[in-house]
Short mmCIF file of C-alpha atoms in Angstrom, two decimals:
data_model
loop_
_atom_site.label_atom_id
_atom_site.label_comp_id
_atom_site.label_asym_id
_atom_site.label_seq_id
_atom_site.Cartn_x
_atom_site.Cartn_y
_atom_site.Cartn_z
CA UNK G 1 -10.38 -1.09 -1.58
CA UNK G 2 -8.48 2.11 -0.73
CA UNK G 3 -11.52 4.36 -1.23
CA UNK G 4 -15.30 4.12 -1.24
CA UNK G 5 -15.70 5.55 -4.72
CA UNK G 6 -18.58 4.26 -6.80
CA UNK G 7 -19.43 4.45 -10.47
CA UNK G 8 -21.64 7.43 -9.63
CA UNK G 9 -18.96 9.34 -7.71
CA UNK G 10 -16.43 8.84 -10.53
CA UNK G 11 -18.96 10.03 -13.12
CA UNK G 12 -19.80 13.01 -10.92
CA UNK G 13 -16.14 14.05 -10.70
CA UNK G 14 -15.58 13.99 -14.46
CA UNK G 15 -18.84 15.90 -15.00
CA UNK G 16 -17.63 18.56 -12.60
CA UNK G 17 -14.31 18.88 -14.44
CA UNK G 18 -16.18 19.02 -17.75
CA UNK G 19 -18.25 21.89 -16.40
CA UNK G 20 -15.23 23.79 -15.06
CA UNK G 21 -13.42 23.27 -18.37
CA UNK G 22 -16.37 24.56 -20.35
CA UNK G 23 -16.32 27.71 -18.24
CA UNK G 24 -12.81 28.35 -19.61
CA UNK G 25 -11.15 27.87 -16.23
CA UNK G 26 -8.66 25.19 -17.32
CA UNK G 27 -6.48 26.60 -20.07
CA UNK G 28 -4.66 23.33 -20.60
CA UNK G 29 -5.35 19.90 -22.10
CA UNK G 30 -7.67 17.55 -20.24
CA UNK G 31 -8.63 14.00 -21.19
CA UNK G 32 -11.89 12.94 -19.61
CA UNK G 33 -12.90 9.30 -19.42
CA UNK G 34 -16.29 7.68 -18.93
CA UNK G 35 -17.86 4.31 -19.57
CA UNK G 36 -15.07 2.36 -17.87
CA UNK G 37 -15.79 3.26 -14.25
CA UNK G 38 -17.00 -0.21 -13.23
CA UNK G 39 -14.11 -1.96 -14.96
CA UNK G 40 -11.54 0.19 -13.14
CA UNK G 41 -13.28 -0.30 -9.80
CA UNK G 42 -13.30 -4.06 -10.45
CA UNK G 43 -9.57 -4.01 -11.20
CA UNK G 44 -8.77 -2.09 -8.00
CA UNK G 45 -10.88 -4.62 -6.06
CA UNK G 46 -9.71 -7.83 -7.73
CA UNK G 47 -6.05 -6.84 -7.70
CA UNK G 48 -6.37 -5.58 -4.12
CA UNK G 49 -4.41 -2.43 -4.94
CA UNK G 50 -3.10 -1.06 -1.63
CA UNK G 51 -1.75 2.24 -0.32
CA UNK G 52 1.86 1.06 -0.65
CA UNK G 53 1.39 -0.03 -4.27
CA UNK G 54 2.37 2.23 -7.14
CA UNK G 55 0.17 3.37 -10.02
CA UNK G 56 1.68 4.65 -13.26
CA UNK G 57 -0.46 6.12 -15.98
CA UNK G 58 -0.97 8.31 -18.97
CA UNK G 59 -2.58 11.66 -19.72
CA UNK G 60 -6.04 10.38 -18.76
CA UNK G 61 -5.77 9.44 -15.09
CA UNK G 62 -8.50 11.22 -13.14
CA UNK G 63 -10.52 8.11 -12.27
CA UNK G 64 -7.53 5.98 -11.31
CA UNK G 65 -6.15 8.82 -9.14
CA UNK G 66 -9.42 8.99 -7.23
CA UNK G 67 -9.46 5.23 -6.71
CA UNK G 68 -5.84 5.30 -5.52
CA UNK G 69 -6.85 7.73 -2.81
CA UNK G 70 -6.21 11.25 -4.07
CA UNK G 71 -8.87 13.44 -2.41
CA UNK G 72 -11.23 14.89 -5.07
CA UNK G 73 -10.46 18.48 -4.05
CA UNK G 74 -6.72 17.88 -4.31
CA UNK G 75 -7.15 16.27 -7.71
CA UNK G 76 -9.35 19.12 -8.89
CA UNK G 77 -6.72 21.62 -7.74
CA UNK G 78 -4.03 19.79 -9.72
CA UNK G 79 -6.25 19.85 -12.80
CA UNK G 80 -6.94 23.57 -12.35
CA UNK G 81 -3.16 24.00 -12.02
CA UNK G 82 -2.92 22.61 -15.59
CA UNK G 83 -1.46 19.26 -14.51
CA UNK G 84 -4.26 16.98 -15.74
CA UNK G 85 -2.06 15.23 -18.32
CA UNK G 86 0.88 14.62 -15.96
CA UNK G 87 -0.68 13.86 -12.60
CA UNK G 88 1.91 12.92 -9.99
CA UNK G 89 1.16 12.45 -6.28
CA UNK G 90 3.92 11.25 -4.00
CA UNK G 91 1.65 10.37 -1.09
CA UNK G 92 -0.47 8.06 -3.23
CA UNK G 93 2.50 6.72 -5.28
CA UNK G 94 1.10 8.00 -8.58
CA UNK G 95 3.30 8.92 -11.56
CA UNK G 96 1.97 9.86 -15.00
CA UNK G 97 3.43 10.90 -18.31
CA UNK G 98 1.78 12.49 -21.33
CA UNK G 99 4.15 10.72 -23.73
CA UNK G 100 2.73 7.62 -25.41
CA UNK G 101 4.27 4.34 -24.27
CA UNK G 102 7.22 5.58 -22.24
CA UNK G 103 5.55 5.18 -18.86
CA UNK G 104 5.61 1.37 -19.23
CA UNK G 105 9.41 1.30 -19.16
CA UNK G 106 9.55 3.67 -16.19
CA UNK G 107 7.05 1.54 -14.27
CA UNK G 108 9.07 -1.57 -15.11
CA UNK G 109 12.18 0.00 -13.61
CA UNK G 110 10.24 0.81 -10.46
CA UNK G 111 9.11 -2.83 -10.27
CA UNK G 112 12.70 -4.02 -10.76
CA UNK G 113 13.87 -1.88 -7.82
CA UNK G 114 11.00 -3.14 -5.66
CA UNK G 115 11.89 -6.75 -6.42
CA UNK G 116 15.61 -6.21 -5.76
CA UNK G 117 14.80 -4.55 -2.44
CA UNK G 118 12.38 -7.32 -1.47
CA UNK G 119 9.64 -4.80 -0.66
CA UNK G 120 5.98 -5.75 -0.24
CA UNK G 121 4.88 -3.36 -2.99
CA UNK G 122 3.50 -3.80 -6.51
CA UNK G 123 3.27 -1.64 -9.61
CA UNK G 124 0.20 -1.13 -11.77
CA UNK G 125 0.58 0.68 -15.06
CA UNK G 126 -2.53 1.83 -16.91
CA UNK G 127 -2.32 2.18 -20.70
CA UNK G 128 -4.54 2.66 -23.71
CA UNK G 129 -4.84 0.34 -26.68
CA UNK G 130 -2.49 2.32 -28.95
CA UNK G 131 0.08 2.68 -26.13
CA UNK G 132 -0.06 -1.06 -25.53
CA UNK G 133 1.21 -1.66 -29.05
CA UNK G 134 4.22 0.70 -28.80
CA UNK G 135 7.62 -0.94 -29.10
CA UNK G 136 8.81 0.23 -25.69
CA UNK G 137 5.63 -0.99 -24.01
CA UNK G 138 5.93 -4.45 -25.54
CA UNK G 139 9.60 -4.58 -24.52
CA UNK G 140 8.61 -3.62 -20.97
CA UNK G 141 5.86 -6.26 -20.82
CA UNK G 142 8.25 -8.97 -22.06
CA UNK G 143 11.07 -7.90 -19.71
CA UNK G 144 8.75 -7.78 -16.71
CA UNK G 145 7.26 -11.17 -17.53
CA UNK G 146 10.66 -12.85 -18.08
CA UNK G 147 12.04 -11.51 -14.79
CA UNK G 148 8.76 -12.04 -12.91
CA UNK G 149 8.60 -8.44 -11.75
CA UNK G 150 5.77 -7.34 -9.41
CA UNK G 151 3.90 -5.36 -12.06
CA UNK G 152 0.61 -5.53 -13.95
CA UNK G 153 -0.05 -3.75 -17.24
CA UNK G 154 -3.70 -2.74 -17.50
CA UNK G 155 -4.82 -2.04 -21.06
CA UNK G 156 -8.03 -0.04 -21.50
CA UNK G 157 -9.09 -0.55 -25.09
CA UNK G 158 -11.45 2.13 -26.40
CA UNK G 159 -10.37 1.20 -29.95
CA UNK G 160 -9.19 4.68 -30.76
CA UNK G 161 -6.14 6.92 -30.31
CA UNK G 162 -7.23 10.56 -30.58
CA UNK G 163 -9.31 9.88 -33.71
CA UNK G 164 -7.21 7.13 -35.25
CA UNK G 165 -8.75 3.63 -35.09
CA UNK G 166 -6.02 1.53 -33.48
CA UNK G 167 -6.82 -1.74 -35.21
CA UNK G 168 -7.06 -0.12 -38.63
CA UNK G 169 -3.77 1.75 -38.19
CA UNK G 170 -2.00 -1.46 -37.15
CA UNK G 171 -3.75 -3.69 -39.68
CA UNK G 172 -5.29 -5.82 -36.95
CA UNK G 173 -8.40 -7.96 -37.29
CA UNK G 174 -11.03 -8.17 -34.56
CA UNK G 175 -9.69 -10.03 -31.56
CA UNK G 176 -6.02 -9.88 -32.56
CA UNK G 177 -5.05 -7.18 -30.04
CA UNK G 178 -6.64 -9.16 -27.20
CA UNK G 179 -5.00 -12.36 -28.46
CA UNK G 180 -1.57 -10.76 -28.64
CA UNK G 181 -1.82 -9.24 -25.15
CA UNK G 182 -3.35 -12.47 -23.87
CA UNK G 183 0.03 -14.17 -24.32
CA UNK G 184 1.29 -12.32 -21.26
CA UNK G 185 0.39 -13.25 -17.69
CA UNK G 186 1.08 -9.70 -16.50
CA UNK G 187 -1.48 -7.94 -18.76
CA UNK G 188 -5.06 -7.19 -17.78
CA UNK G 189 -7.20 -6.20 -20.76
CA UNK G 190 -10.64 -4.69 -20.98
CA UNK G 191 -12.67 -2.98 -23.65
CA UNK G 192 -14.96 0.04 -23.29
CA UNK G 193 -16.45 2.93 -25.23
CA UNK G 194 -15.35 6.32 -23.94
CA UNK G 195 -18.30 8.61 -23.34
CA UNK G 196 -16.09 11.69 -23.84
CA UNK G 197 -14.04 12.92 -26.76
CA UNK G 198 -10.29 12.16 -26.65
CA UNK G 199 -9.38 15.65 -25.45
CA UNK G 200 -11.36 18.57 -24.09
CA UNK G 201 -15.11 18.21 -23.86
CA UNK G 202 -16.14 18.25 -27.49
CA UNK G 203 -17.42 21.84 -27.37
CA UNK G 204 -15.65 25.02 -28.37
CA UNK G 205 -14.37 26.83 -25.27
CA UNK G 206 -13.19 30.43 -25.25
CA UNK G 207 -10.15 30.75 -22.94
CA UNK G 208 -9.69 34.48 -23.47
CA UNK F 1 33.20 2.80 -11.02
CA UNK F 2 34.46 1.30 -7.73
CA UNK F 3 33.67 4.63 -6.06
CA UNK F 4 30.01 4.37 -7.07
CA UNK F 5 29.93 0.65 -6.21
CA UNK F 6 31.03 1.58 -2.71
CA UNK F 7 27.97 3.85 -2.55
CA UNK F 8 25.67 0.94 -3.45
CA UNK F 9 24.86 2.09 -6.95
CA UNK F 10 23.25 -0.36 -9.34
CA UNK F 11 24.96 -0.56 -12.73
CA UNK F 12 22.58 -1.01 -15.65
CA UNK F 13 23.47 -1.20 -19.34
CA UNK F 14 24.87 -3.04 -22.29
CA UNK F 15 28.31 -4.62 -21.60
CA UNK F 16 28.12 -3.91 -17.88
CA UNK F 17 28.35 -7.67 -17.28
CA UNK F 18 29.38 -9.05 -20.67
CA UNK F 19 32.53 -7.88 -22.48
CA UNK F 20 32.43 -6.21 -25.87
CA UNK F 21 33.06 -2.49 -25.52
CA UNK F 22 35.87 -0.22 -24.39
CA UNK F 23 34.20 0.74 -21.13
CA UNK F 24 33.46 -2.82 -20.02
CA UNK F 25 36.81 -3.01 -18.22
CA UNK F 26 35.75 -0.29 -15.82
CA UNK F 27 33.05 -2.60 -14.43
CA UNK F 28 35.23 -5.66 -13.84
CA UNK F 29 35.78 -4.89 -10.15
CA UNK F 30 32.14 -4.00 -9.47
CA UNK F 31 30.39 -6.76 -7.45
CA UNK F 32 28.21 -8.96 -9.67
CA UNK F 33 25.10 -8.37 -7.57
CA UNK F 34 25.22 -4.67 -8.41
CA UNK F 35 25.33 -5.21 -12.19
CA UNK F 36 22.39 -5.72 -14.57
CA UNK F 37 23.11 -6.45 -18.22
CA UNK F 38 20.46 -4.65 -20.27
CA UNK F 39 18.98 -5.95 -23.51
CA UNK F 40 19.53 -3.86 -26.62
CA UNK F 41 16.49 -1.67 -26.05
CA UNK F 42 17.78 1.79 -25.27
CA UNK F 43 14.47 3.55 -24.63
CA UNK F 44 13.38 0.71 -22.32
CA UNK F 45 16.73 0.91 -20.52
CA UNK F 46 16.53 4.68 -19.99
CA UNK F 47 12.95 4.37 -18.78
CA UNK F 48 13.88 1.56 -16.41
CA UNK F 49 16.78 3.55 -14.99
CA UNK F 50 14.39 6.43 -14.33
CA UNK F 51 11.84 4.11 -12.70
CA UNK F 52 14.56 2.69 -10.47
CA UNK F 53 15.62 6.23 -9.61
CA UNK F 54 12.04 7.11 -8.67
CA UNK F 55 12.19 4.26 -6.16
CA UNK F 56 15.28 5.80 -4.62
CA UNK F 57 17.78 3.41 -6.21
CA UNK F 58 21.00 5.12 -7.28
CA UNK F 59 21.68 3.94 -10.85
CA UNK F 60 24.69 4.21 -13.14
CA UNK F 61 23.05 3.85 -16.54
CA UNK F 62 25.52 2.94 -19.29
CA UNK F 63 25.15 3.41 -23.03
CA UNK F 64 28.39 2.26 -24.67
CA UNK F 65 28.02 4.67 -27.60
CA UNK F 66 26.51 8.13 -27.64
CA UNK F 67 24.76 7.55 -30.96
CA UNK F 68 23.12 4.40 -29.55
CA UNK F 69 21.74 6.63 -26.81
CA UNK F 70 19.80 8.66 -29.39
CA UNK F 71 17.18 5.89 -29.17
CA UNK F 72 16.75 6.76 -25.48
CA UNK F 73 16.21 10.50 -25.83
CA UNK F 74 12.43 10.39 -25.28
CA UNK F 75 12.43 9.36 -21.60
CA UNK F 76 15.50 11.50 -20.94
CA UNK F 77 14.15 14.73 -22.41
CA UNK F 78 10.39 14.28 -22.14
CA UNK F 79 10.29 12.80 -18.66
CA UNK F 80 13.47 12.90 -16.57
CA UNK F 81 14.41 16.43 -17.54
CA UNK F 82 10.86 17.66 -16.84
CA UNK F 83 10.25 15.63 -13.67
CA UNK F 84 10.52 18.56 -11.25
CA UNK F 85 7.87 20.50 -13.14
CA UNK F 86 5.46 17.70 -14.00
CA UNK F 87 5.55 16.26 -10.48
CA UNK F 88 5.29 19.64 -8.77
CA UNK F 89 8.68 18.76 -7.21
CA UNK F 90 7.09 15.86 -5.33
CA UNK F 91 9.39 13.25 -6.91
CA UNK F 92 13.11 13.23 -7.47
CA UNK F 93 15.30 10.92 -9.47
CA UNK F 94 19.06 11.02 -9.14
CA UNK F 95 20.55 8.74 -11.77
CA UNK F 96 23.87 9.05 -13.55
CA UNK F 97 23.87 8.20 -17.24
CA UNK F 98 27.27 7.43 -18.68
CA UNK F 99 27.97 7.30 -22.38
CA UNK F 100 30.96 7.31 -24.66
CA UNK F 101 31.92 9.06 -27.87
CA UNK F 102 33.27 6.26 -30.05
CA UNK F 103 36.78 6.28 -31.48
CA UNK F 104 37.62 6.55 -35.17
CA UNK F 105 40.97 4.83 -35.08
CA UNK F 106 42.58 2.39 -35.55
CA UNK F 107 39.34 1.19 -37.19
CA UNK F 108 37.05 3.49 -39.16
CA UNK F 109 33.73 2.98 -37.35
CA UNK F 110 31.39 3.54 -40.29
CA UNK F 111 29.37 6.59 -41.20
CA UNK F 112 26.56 6.05 -38.68
CA UNK F 113 29.01 6.17 -35.78
CA UNK F 114 30.35 9.53 -36.97
CA UNK F 115 28.88 13.00 -37.08
CA UNK F 116 29.83 16.00 -39.18
CA UNK F 117 31.22 18.25 -36.45
CA UNK F 118 34.79 19.46 -36.26
CA UNK F 119 35.95 16.32 -34.46
CA UNK F 120 34.38 14.09 -37.12
CA UNK F 121 33.24 11.97 -34.21
CA UNK F 122 29.78 11.21 -32.97
CA UNK F 123 29.52 13.98 -30.39
CA UNK F 124 26.01 15.24 -29.65
CA UNK F 125 26.98 16.90 -26.36
CA UNK F 126 25.89 20.38 -27.40
CA UNK F 127 22.55 19.15 -28.70
CA UNK F 128 21.90 17.31 -25.44
CA UNK F 129 22.87 20.38 -23.41
CA UNK F 130 20.32 22.39 -25.40
CA UNK F 131 17.62 19.75 -24.93
CA UNK F 132 18.19 19.31 -21.20
CA UNK F 133 17.60 22.13 -18.74
CA UNK F 134 17.54 20.09 -15.55
CA UNK F 135 19.76 17.08 -16.25
CA UNK F 136 23.39 18.15 -15.96
CA UNK F 137 25.16 17.26 -19.24
CA UNK F 138 28.96 17.26 -19.03
CA UNK F 139 31.61 16.10 -21.51
CA UNK F 140 34.73 14.82 -19.83
CA UNK F 141 37.57 15.96 -22.07
CA UNK F 142 40.42 15.36 -19.63
CA UNK F 143 41.20 12.39 -17.42
CA UNK F 144 41.51 14.76 -14.47
CA UNK F 145 37.83 15.66 -14.83
CA UNK F 146 36.54 12.13 -14.49
CA UNK F 147 36.63 11.45 -10.75
CA UNK F 148 35.56 14.97 -9.66
CA UNK F 149 32.64 14.96 -12.10
CA UNK F 150 31.41 11.53 -10.98
CA UNK F 151 31.75 12.66 -7.37
CA UNK F 152 29.81 15.82 -8.19
CA UNK F 153 27.12 13.78 -9.95
CA UNK F 154 26.94 11.45 -6.96
CA UNK F 155 26.39 14.38 -4.58
CA UNK F 156 24.00 16.28 -6.85
CA UNK F 157 20.27 16.31 -6.18
CA UNK F 158 19.73 16.18 -9.95
CA UNK F 159 20.39 13.56 -12.59
CA UNK F 160 23.54 13.78 -14.67
CA UNK F 161 24.68 12.71 -18.11
CA UNK F 162 28.44 12.24 -18.32
CA UNK F 163 29.98 11.84 -21.75
CA UNK F 164 33.41 10.27 -22.12
CA UNK F 165 35.79 9.63 -25.01
CA UNK F 166 36.51 6.07 -26.17
CA UNK F 167 39.90 7.24 -27.43
CA UNK F 168 40.96 7.76 -23.82
CA UNK F 169 40.57 4.03 -23.12
CA UNK F 170 43.07 1.37 -24.16
#
């Protein structure tokens, strides 16, 4: 694996950001994640994600950035600079967007270029359950599968989008999201319960 | 388009390979290996063009009608136009998006292909110029503008959106 991060070190980082946020030092949105540390570590290990590979993500990308090799202090600085929801690091090939679903298409284009150039690089795009059901995301998954692009779509299902239950909003029964995504060879799916609230830290913070 | 083909651009879009629109003819002399026919999925196409651009590929990204391109505004405005700021200027993406304001004669194109401005044509140039602060949005009103503006877009370190008129094509 690129780094030696453990479940404990990932938890420690998010706790530190939570603390800094609660002190009112980050006057911008943050999306903390917890409860999925082992699953993400497993994915980085099993997929053998390398330095030259590319990781695309959403507004909640602290843990994945650490695992891709962004030094904790550099990541913390970016978060303090109000860039938590759009983390981008050229050196580690990380690109994020805070807009639901659109990053899948961008990542697919990157994979298309990599394939056309014959490079030894792969693309990993990390999405939530609601993002995975967006029209553009499903188009991207189908396109990438049909053209055998070097990309994996990793869906982290915490069953909720902000406070909207994904399955209820889409009229899905238990197991139907997994079954639908399971049709695609290029999708990796896992379920977890986020130990943080969707945004912020769940406490009222005075920024003034 | 031969100028851009000589610069190893990749041409992505609807009717880049297959016939069916006025601008298809301009791709006939582009080598087949540089052309990718896109499915009808405008937001996917715009996102893919951006992703290719992030990899350093120079892309000519075609939408054969400007009002079709409305479906692709999200990645254009929310991502490409903001890329400098959200990436702390670490990434660049230099794609050229080409689109066309449809004609209204000899066939009336239907209400959805029209807009209520003074031309009575579907021209959202001003709206796009307001929405984009980084992407260079230019409407090519005269034939003499076309080559210089494509050359300028090719040399620019920013992305461009060039809007043409279908009425200017045979």
